[in-house]
C-alpha positions as a LaTeX table, in Angstrom:
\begin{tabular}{lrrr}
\hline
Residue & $x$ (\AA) & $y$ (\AA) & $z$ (\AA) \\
\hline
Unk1 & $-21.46$ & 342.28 & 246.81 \\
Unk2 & $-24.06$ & 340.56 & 248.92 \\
Unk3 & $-23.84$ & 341.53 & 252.70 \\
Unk4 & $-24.81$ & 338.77 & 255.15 \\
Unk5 & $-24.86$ & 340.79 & 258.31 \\
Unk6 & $-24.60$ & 344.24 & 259.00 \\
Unk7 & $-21.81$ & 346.02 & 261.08 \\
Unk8 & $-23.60$ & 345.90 & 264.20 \\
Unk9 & $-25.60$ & 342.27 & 263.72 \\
Unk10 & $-21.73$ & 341.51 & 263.26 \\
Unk11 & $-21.21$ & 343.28 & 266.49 \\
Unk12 & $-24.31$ & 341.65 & 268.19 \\
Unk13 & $-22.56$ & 338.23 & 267.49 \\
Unk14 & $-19.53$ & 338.98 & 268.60 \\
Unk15 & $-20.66$ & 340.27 & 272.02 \\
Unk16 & $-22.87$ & 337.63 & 272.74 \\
Unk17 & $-20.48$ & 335.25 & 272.11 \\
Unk18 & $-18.21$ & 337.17 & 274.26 \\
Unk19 & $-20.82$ & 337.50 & 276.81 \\
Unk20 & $-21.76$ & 333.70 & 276.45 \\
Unk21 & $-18.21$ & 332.70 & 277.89 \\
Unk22 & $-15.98$ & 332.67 & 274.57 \\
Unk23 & $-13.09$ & 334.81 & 274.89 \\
Unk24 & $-12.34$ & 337.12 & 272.45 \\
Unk25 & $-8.96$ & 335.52 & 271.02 \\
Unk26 & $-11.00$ & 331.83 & 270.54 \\
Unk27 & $-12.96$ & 334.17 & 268.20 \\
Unk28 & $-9.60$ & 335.57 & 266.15 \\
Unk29 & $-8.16$ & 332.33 & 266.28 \\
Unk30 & $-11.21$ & 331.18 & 264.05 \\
Unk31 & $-11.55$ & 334.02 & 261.76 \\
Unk32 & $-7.88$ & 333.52 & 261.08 \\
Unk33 & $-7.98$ & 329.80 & 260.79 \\
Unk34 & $-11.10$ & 330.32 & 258.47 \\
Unk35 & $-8.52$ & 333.09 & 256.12 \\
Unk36 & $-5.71$ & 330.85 & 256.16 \\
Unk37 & $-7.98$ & 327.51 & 254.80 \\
Unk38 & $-9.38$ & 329.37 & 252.14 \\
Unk39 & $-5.70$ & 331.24 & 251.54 \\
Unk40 & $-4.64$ & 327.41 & 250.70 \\
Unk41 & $-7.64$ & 326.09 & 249.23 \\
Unk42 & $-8.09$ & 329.49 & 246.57 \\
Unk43 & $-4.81$ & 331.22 & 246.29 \\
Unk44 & $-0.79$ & 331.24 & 245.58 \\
Unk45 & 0.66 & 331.62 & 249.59 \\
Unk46 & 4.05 & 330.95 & 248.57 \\
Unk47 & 4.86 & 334.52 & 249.39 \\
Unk48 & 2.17 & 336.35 & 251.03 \\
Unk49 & 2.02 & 339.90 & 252.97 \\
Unk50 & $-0.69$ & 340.18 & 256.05 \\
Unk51 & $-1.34$ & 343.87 & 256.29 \\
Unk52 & $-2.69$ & 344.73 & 259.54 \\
Unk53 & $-4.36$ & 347.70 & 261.89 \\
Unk54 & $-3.69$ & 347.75 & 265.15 \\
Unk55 & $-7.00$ & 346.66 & 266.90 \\
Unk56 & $-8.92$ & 343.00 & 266.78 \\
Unk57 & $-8.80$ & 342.71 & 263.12 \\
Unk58 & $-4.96$ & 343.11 & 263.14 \\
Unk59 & $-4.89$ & 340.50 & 265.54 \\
Unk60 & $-6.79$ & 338.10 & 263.14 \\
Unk61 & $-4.36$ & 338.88 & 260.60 \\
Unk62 & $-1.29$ & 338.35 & 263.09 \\
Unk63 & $-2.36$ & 334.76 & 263.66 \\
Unk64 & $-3.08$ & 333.76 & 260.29 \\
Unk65 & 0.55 & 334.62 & 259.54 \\
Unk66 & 1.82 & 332.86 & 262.08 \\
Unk67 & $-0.28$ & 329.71 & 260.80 \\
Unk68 & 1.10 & 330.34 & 257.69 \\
Unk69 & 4.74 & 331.00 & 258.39 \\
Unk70 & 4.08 & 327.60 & 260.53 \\
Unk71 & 3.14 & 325.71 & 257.40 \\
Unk72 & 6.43 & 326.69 & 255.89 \\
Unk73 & 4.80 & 329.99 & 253.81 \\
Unk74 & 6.93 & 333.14 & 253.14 \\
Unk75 & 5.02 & 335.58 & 255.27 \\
Unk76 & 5.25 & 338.90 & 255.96 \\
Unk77 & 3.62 & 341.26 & 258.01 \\
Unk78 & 3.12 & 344.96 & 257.50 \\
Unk79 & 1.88 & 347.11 & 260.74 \\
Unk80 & 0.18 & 350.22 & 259.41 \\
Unk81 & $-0.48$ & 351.74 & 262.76 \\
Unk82 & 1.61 & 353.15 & 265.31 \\
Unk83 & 2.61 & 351.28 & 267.95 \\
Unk84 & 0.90 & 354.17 & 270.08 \\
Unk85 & $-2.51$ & 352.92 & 268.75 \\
Unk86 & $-2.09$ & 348.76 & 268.83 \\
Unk87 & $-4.05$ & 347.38 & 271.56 \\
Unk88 & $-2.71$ & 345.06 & 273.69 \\
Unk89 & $-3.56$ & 341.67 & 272.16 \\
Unk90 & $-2.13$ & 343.38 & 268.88 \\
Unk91 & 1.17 & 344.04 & 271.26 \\
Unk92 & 1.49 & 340.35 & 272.10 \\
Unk93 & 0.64 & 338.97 & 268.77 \\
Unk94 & 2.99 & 341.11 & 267.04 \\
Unk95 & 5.56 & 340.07 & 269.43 \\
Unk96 & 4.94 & 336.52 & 269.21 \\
Unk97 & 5.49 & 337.25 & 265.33 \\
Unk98 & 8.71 & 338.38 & 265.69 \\
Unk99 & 9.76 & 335.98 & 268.02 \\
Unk100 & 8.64 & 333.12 & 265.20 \\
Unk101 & 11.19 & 334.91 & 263.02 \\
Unk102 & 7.88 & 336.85 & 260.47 \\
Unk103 & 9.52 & 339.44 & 258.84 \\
Unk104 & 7.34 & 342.70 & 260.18 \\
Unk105 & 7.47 & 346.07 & 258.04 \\
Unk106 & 5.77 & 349.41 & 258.43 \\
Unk107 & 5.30 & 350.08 & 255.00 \\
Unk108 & 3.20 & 347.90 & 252.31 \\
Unk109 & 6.23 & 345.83 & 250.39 \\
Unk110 & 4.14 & 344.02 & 247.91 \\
Unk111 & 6.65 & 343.08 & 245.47 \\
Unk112 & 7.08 & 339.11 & 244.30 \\
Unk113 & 3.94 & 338.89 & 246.24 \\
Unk114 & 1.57 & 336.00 & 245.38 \\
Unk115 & $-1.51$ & 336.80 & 247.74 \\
Unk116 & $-1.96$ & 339.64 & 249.84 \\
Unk117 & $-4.78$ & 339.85 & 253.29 \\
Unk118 & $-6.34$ & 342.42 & 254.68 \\
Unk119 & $-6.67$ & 342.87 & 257.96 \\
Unk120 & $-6.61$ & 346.25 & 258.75 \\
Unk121 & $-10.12$ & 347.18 & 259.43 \\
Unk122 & $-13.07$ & 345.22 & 260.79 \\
Unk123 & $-16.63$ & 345.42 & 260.46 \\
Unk124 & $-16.90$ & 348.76 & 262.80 \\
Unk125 & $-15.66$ & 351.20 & 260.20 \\
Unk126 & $-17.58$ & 354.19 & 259.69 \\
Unk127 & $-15.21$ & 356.58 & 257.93 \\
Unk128 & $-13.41$ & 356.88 & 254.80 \\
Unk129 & $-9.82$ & 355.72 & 255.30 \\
Unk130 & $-7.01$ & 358.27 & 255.26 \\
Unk131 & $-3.41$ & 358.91 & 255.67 \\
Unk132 & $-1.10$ & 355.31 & 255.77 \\
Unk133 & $-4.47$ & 353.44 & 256.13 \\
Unk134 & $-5.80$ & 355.02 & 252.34 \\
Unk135 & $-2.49$ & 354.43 & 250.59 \\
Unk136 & $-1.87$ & 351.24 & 251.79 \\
Unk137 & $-5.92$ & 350.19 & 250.51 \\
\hline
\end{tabular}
């Protein structure tokens, strides 16, 4: 695997755009538009599950679901982390799921799946997984 940027050059870019006046969902709304074209262009998304953390990269994966389950797609969602520890954009988005009518789980249900996302971790990680998190990897 060839890295382009590092964690925090990743982290760099985000803040400055941040900084620069773009607000943070603009940016999720992009890297999930970005998932979803290449879900079409590269994979089966007849029935595909969006597992998801509970911070920003959650939210990227809430949003491409949504864009798929609004192109007609079989979507599902699976939230891996308590709804003690989803931030508040994560809240909305997840709400705004359910509202759609996305089926959400909070377990990994992978069967008669055709393409799978992760979005449970970002760029920031610096541990090893563990617990729900681990299994569901």
């Amino acid at each position: 695997m060839k890295r382009l940027l590092t964690s925090a050059q990743m982290k760099f870019c985000d803040e400055r755009q941040i900084n620069g006046g773009t607000p943070s969902i603009t940016l999720m709304e992009r890297a999930a538009s970005a998932v979803y074209d290449v879900l079409l262009r590269w994979f089966d998304t007849s029935r595909t599950l969006v597992v998801c953390g509970g911070g920003n990269n959650g939210c990227d994966g809430l949003i491409c679901a949504s864009l798929l389950h609004r192109d007609g797609k079989d979507c599902r969602i699976v939230s891996l982390a308590p709804p003690e520890k989803h931030n508040s954009q994560f809240k909305r988005l997840l709400q705004k799921c359910a509202e759609e009518g996305i089926e959400i789980y909070n377990e990994v249900r992978c069967e008669g799946c055709t393409a799978v996302v992760d979005a449970i971790f970002g760029t920031g990680l610096t541990r090893e997984p563990v617990g729900v998190y681990a299994e569901a990897i």
